[in-house]
mmCIF file of N, CA and C in Angstrom:
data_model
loop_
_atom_site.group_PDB
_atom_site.id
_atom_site.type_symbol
_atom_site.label_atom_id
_atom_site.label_comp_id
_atom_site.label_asym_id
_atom_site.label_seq_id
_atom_site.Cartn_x
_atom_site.Cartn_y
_atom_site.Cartn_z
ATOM 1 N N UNK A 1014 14.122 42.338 -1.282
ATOM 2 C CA UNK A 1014 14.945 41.139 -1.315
ATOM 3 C C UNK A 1014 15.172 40.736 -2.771
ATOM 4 N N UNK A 1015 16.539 40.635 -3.053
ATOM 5 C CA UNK A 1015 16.499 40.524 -4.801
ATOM 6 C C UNK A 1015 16.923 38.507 -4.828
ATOM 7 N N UNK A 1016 16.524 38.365 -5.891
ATOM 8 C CA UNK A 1016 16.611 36.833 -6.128
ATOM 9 C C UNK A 1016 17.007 36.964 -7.487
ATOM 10 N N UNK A 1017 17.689 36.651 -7.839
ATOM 11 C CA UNK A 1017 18.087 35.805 -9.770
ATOM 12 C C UNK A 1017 17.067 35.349 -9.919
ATOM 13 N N UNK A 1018 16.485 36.208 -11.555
ATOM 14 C CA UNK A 1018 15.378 35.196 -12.038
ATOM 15 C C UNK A 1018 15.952 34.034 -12.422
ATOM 16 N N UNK A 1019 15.415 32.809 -12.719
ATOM 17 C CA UNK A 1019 15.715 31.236 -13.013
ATOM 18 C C UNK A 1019 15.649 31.238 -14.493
ATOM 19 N N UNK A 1020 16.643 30.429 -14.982
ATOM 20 C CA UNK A 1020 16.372 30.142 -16.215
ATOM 21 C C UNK A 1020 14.637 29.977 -16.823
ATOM 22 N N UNK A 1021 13.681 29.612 -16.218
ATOM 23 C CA UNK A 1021 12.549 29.653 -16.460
ATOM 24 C C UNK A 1021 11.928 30.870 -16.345
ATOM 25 N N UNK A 1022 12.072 31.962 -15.404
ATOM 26 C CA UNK A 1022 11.732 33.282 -15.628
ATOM 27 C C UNK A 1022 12.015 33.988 -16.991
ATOM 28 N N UNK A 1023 13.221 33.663 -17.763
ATOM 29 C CA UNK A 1023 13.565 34.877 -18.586
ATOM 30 C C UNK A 1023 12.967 33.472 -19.530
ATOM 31 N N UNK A 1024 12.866 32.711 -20.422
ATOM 32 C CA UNK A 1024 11.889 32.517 -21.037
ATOM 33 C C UNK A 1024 10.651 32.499 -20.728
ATOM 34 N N UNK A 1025 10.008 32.662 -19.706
ATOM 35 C CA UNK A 1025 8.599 32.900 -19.475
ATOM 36 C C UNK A 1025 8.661 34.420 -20.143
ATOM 37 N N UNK A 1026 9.149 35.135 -19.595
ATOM 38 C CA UNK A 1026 9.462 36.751 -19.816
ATOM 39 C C UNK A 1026 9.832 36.713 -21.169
ATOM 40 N N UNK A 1027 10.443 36.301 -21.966
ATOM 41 C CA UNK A 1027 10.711 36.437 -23.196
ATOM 42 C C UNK A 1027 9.698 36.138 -24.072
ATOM 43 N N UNK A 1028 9.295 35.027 -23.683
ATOM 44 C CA UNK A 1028 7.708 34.483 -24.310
ATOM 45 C C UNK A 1028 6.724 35.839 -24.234
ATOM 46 N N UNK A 1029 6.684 36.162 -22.613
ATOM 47 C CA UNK A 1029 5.670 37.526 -22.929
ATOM 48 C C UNK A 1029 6.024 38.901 -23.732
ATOM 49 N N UNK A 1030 7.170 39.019 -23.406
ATOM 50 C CA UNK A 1030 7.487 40.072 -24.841
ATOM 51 C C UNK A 1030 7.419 39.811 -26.400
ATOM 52 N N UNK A 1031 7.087 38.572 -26.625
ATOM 53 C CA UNK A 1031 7.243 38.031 -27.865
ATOM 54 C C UNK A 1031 5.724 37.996 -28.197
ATOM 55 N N UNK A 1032 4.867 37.494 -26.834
ATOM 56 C CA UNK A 1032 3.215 37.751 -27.121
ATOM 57 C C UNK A 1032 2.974 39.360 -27.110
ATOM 58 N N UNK A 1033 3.255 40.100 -26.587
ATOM 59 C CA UNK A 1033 3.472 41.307 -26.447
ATOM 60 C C UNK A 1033 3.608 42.286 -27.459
ATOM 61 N N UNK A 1034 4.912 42.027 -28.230
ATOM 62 C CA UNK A 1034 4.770 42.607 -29.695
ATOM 63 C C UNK A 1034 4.258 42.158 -30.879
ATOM 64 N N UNK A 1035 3.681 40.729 -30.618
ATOM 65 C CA UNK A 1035 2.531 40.401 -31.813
ATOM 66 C C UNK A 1035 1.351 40.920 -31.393
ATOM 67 N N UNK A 1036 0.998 41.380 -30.662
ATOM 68 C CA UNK A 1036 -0.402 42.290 -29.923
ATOM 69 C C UNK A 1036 0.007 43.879 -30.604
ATOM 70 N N UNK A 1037 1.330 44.340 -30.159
ATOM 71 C CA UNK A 1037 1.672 45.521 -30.645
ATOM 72 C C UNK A 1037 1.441 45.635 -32.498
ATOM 73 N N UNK A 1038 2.243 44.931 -32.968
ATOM 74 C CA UNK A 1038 1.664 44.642 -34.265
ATOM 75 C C UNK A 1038 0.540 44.536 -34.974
ATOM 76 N N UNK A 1039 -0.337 43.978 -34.118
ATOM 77 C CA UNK A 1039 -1.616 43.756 -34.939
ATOM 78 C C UNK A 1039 -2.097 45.313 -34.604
ATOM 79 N N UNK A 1040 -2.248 45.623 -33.399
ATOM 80 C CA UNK A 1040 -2.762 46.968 -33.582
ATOM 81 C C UNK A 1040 -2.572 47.463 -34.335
ATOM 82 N N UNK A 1041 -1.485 47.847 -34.381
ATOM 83 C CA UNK A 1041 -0.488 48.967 -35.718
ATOM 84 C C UNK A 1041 -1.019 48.687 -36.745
ATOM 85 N N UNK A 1042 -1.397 47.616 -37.556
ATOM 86 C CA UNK A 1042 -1.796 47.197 -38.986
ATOM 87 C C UNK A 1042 -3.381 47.535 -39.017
ATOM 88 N N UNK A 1043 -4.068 47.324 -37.590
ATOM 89 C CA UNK A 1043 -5.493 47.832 -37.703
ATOM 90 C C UNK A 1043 -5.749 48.884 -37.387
ATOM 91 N N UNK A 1044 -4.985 50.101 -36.718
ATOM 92 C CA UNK A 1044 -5.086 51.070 -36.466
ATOM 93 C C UNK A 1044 -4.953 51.580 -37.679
ATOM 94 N N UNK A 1045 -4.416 51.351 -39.052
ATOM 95 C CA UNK A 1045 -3.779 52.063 -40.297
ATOM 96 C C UNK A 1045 -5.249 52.309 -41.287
ATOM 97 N N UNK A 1046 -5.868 51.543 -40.462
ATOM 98 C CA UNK A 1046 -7.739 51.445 -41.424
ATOM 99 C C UNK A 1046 -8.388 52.732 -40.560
ATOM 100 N N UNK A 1047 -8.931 52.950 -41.257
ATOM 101 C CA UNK A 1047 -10.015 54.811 -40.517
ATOM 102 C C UNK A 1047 -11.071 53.954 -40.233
ATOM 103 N N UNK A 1048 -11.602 52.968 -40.870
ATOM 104 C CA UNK A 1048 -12.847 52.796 -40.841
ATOM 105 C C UNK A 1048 -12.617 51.527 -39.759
ATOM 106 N N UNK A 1049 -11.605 50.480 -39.551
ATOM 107 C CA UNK A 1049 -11.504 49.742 -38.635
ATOM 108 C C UNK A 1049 -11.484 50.290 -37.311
ATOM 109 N N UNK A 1050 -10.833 51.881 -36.902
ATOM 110 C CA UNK A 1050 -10.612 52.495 -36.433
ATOM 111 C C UNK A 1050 -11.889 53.359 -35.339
ATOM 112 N N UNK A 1051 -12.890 53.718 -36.409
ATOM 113 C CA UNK A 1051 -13.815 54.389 -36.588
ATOM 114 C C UNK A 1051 -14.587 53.508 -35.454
ATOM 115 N N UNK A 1052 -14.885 52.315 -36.228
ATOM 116 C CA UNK A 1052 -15.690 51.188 -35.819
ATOM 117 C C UNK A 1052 -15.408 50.945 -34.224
ATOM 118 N N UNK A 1053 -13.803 50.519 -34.135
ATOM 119 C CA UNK A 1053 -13.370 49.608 -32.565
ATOM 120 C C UNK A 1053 -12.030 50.145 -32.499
ATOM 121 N N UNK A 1054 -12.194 51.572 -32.190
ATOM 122 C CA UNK A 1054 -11.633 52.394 -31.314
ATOM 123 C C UNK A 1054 -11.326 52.012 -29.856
ATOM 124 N N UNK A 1055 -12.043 50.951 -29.372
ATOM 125 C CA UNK A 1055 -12.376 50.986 -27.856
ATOM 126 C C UNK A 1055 -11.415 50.232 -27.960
ATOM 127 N N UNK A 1056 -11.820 48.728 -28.669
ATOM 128 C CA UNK A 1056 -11.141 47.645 -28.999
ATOM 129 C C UNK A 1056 -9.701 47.773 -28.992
ATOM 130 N N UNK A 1057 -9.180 48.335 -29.947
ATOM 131 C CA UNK A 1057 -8.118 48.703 -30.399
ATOM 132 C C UNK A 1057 -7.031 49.519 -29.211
ATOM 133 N N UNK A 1058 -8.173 50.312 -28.215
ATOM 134 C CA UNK A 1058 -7.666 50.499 -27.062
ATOM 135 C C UNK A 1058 -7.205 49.613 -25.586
ATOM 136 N N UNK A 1059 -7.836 48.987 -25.991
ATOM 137 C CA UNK A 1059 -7.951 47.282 -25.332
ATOM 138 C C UNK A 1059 -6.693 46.776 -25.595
ATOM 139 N N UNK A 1060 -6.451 46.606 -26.627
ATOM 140 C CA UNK A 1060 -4.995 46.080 -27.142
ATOM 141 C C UNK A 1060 -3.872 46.497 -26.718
ATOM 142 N N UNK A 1061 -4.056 47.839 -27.120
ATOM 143 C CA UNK A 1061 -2.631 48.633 -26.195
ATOM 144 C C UNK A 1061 -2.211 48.257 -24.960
ATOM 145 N N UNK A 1062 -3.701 48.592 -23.777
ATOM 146 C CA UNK A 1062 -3.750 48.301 -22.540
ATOM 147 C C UNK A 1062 -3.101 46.987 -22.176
ATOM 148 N N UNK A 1063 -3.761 45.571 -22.941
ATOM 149 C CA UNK A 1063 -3.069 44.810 -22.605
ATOM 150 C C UNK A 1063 -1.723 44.420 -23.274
ATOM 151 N N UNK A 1064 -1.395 45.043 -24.325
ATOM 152 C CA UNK A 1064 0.054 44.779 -24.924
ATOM 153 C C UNK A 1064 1.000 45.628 -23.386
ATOM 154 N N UNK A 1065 0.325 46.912 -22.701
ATOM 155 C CA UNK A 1065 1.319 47.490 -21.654
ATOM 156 C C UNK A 1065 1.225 46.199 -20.594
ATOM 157 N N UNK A 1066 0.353 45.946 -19.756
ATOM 158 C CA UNK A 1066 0.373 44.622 -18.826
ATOM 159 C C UNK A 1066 1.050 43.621 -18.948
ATOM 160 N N UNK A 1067 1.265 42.762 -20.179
ATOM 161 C CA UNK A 1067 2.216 41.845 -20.641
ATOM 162 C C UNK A 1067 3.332 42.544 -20.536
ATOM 163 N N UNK A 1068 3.795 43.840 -20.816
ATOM 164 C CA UNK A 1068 5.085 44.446 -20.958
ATOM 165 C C UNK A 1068 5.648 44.345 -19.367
ATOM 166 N N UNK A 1069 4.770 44.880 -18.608
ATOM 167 C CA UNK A 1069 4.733 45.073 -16.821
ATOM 168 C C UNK A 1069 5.065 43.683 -16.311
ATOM 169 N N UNK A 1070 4.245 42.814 -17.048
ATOM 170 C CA UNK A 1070 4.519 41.505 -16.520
ATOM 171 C C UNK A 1070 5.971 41.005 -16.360
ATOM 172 N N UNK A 1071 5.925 40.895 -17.983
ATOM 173 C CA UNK A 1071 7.884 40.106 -18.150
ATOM 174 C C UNK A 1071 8.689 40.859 -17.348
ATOM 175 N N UNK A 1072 8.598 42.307 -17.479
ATOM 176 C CA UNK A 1072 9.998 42.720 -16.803
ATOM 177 C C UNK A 1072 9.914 42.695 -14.731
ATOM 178 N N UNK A 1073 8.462 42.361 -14.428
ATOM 179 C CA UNK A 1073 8.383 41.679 -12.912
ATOM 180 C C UNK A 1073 9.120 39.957 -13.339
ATOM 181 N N UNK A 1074 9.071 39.628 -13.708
ATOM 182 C CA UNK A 1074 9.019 37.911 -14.001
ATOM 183 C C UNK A 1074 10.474 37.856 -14.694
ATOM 184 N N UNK A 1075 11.014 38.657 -14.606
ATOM 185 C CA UNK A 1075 12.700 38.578 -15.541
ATOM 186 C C UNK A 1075 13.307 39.499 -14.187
ATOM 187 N N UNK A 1076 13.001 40.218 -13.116
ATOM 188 C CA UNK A 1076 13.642 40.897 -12.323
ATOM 189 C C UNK A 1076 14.232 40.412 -11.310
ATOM 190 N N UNK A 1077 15.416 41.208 -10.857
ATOM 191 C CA UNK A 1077 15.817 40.492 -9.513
ATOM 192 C C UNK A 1077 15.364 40.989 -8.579
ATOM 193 N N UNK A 1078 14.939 42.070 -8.308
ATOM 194 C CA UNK A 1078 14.405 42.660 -7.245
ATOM 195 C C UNK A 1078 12.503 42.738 -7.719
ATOM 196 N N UNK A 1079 12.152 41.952 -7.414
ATOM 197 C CA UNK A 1079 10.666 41.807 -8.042
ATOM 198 C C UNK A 1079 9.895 43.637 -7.334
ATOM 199 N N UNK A 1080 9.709 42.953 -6.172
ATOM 200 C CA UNK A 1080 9.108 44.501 -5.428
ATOM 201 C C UNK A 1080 9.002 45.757 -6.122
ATOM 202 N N UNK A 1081 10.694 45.885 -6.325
ATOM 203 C CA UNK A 1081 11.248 47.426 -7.037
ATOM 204 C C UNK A 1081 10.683 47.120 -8.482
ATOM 205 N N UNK A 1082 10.342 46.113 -9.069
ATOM 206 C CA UNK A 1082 10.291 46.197 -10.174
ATOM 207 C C UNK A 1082 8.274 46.275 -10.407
ATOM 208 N N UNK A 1083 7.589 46.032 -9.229
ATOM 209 C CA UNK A 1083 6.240 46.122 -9.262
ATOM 210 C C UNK A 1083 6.073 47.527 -8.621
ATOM 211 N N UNK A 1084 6.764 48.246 -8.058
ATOM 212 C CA UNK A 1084 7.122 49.795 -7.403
ATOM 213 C C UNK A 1084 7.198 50.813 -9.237
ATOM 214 N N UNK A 1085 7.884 50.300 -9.992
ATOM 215 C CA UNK A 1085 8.435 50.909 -11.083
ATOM 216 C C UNK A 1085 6.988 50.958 -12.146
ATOM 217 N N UNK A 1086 5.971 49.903 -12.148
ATOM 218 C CA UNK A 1086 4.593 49.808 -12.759
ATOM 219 C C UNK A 1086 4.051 50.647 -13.004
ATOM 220 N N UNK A 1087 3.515 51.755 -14.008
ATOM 221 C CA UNK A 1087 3.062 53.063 -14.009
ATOM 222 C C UNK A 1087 1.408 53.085 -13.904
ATOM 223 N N UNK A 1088 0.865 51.729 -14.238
ATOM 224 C CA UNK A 1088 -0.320 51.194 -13.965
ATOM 225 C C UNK A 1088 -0.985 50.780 -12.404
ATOM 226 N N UNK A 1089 -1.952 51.879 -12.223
ATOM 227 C CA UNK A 1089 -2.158 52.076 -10.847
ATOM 228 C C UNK A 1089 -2.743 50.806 -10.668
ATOM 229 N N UNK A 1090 -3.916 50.012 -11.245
ATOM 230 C CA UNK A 1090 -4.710 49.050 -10.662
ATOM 231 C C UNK A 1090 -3.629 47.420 -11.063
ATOM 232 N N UNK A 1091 -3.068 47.291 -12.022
ATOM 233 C CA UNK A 1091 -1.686 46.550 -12.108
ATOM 234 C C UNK A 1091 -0.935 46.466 -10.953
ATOM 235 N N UNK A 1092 -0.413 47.585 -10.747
ATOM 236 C CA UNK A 1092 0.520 47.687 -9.477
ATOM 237 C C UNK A 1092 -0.278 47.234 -8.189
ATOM 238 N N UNK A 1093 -1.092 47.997 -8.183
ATOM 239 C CA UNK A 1093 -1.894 47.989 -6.823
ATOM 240 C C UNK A 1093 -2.327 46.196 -6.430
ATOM 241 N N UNK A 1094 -2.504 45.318 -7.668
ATOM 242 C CA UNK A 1094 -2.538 44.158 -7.520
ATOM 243 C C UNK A 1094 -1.213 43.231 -7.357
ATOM 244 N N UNK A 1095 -0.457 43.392 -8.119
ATOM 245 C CA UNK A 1095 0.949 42.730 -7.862
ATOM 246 C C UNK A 1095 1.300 42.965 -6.615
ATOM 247 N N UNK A 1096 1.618 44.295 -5.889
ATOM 248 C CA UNK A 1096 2.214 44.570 -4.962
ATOM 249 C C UNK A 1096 1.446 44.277 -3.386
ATOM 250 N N UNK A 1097 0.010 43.867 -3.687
ATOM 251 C CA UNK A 1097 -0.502 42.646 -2.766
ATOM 252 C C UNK A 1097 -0.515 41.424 -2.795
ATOM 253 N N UNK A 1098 0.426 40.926 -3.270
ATOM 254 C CA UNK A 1098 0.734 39.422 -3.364
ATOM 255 C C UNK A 1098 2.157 39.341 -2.470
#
């Protein structure tokens, strides 16, 4: 069932792409250290993970067809949660 997101969806959604690539960013600048790297590898993996979830998010929360757009999620335990709601 597709619905028009609301003017409040696509700035919610815009907001999360905007938190989204300041997450992407910081990685990038701490990933450029070996030794920051070295250290919080895990961390730094952490970041990614959730810079992708925020990404998954906005474009469910900016979609018209929400479903198809939690179907499209390449994140099994993401998906697997959205698409039980």
């Amino acid at each position: 069932m597709a619905c028009p997101p609301t003017p409040l969806d696509r700035l919610l959604a815009a907001e999360l792409d905007n938190a989204r690539d300041l997450l992407v960013a910081m990685g990038d600048e701490l990933a450029m250290s070996p030794e920051v790297v070295a250290e919080h590898g895990v961390a730094l993996q952490a970041v990614d993970i959730v810079g992708q979830m925020i990404g998954h998010i906005a474009n469910v929360v900016r979609a018209e067809d929400r479903a198809h757009a939690i179907e499209r999620i390449g994140m099994c335990e993401l998906k697997a949660k959205l698409g039980a709601a």
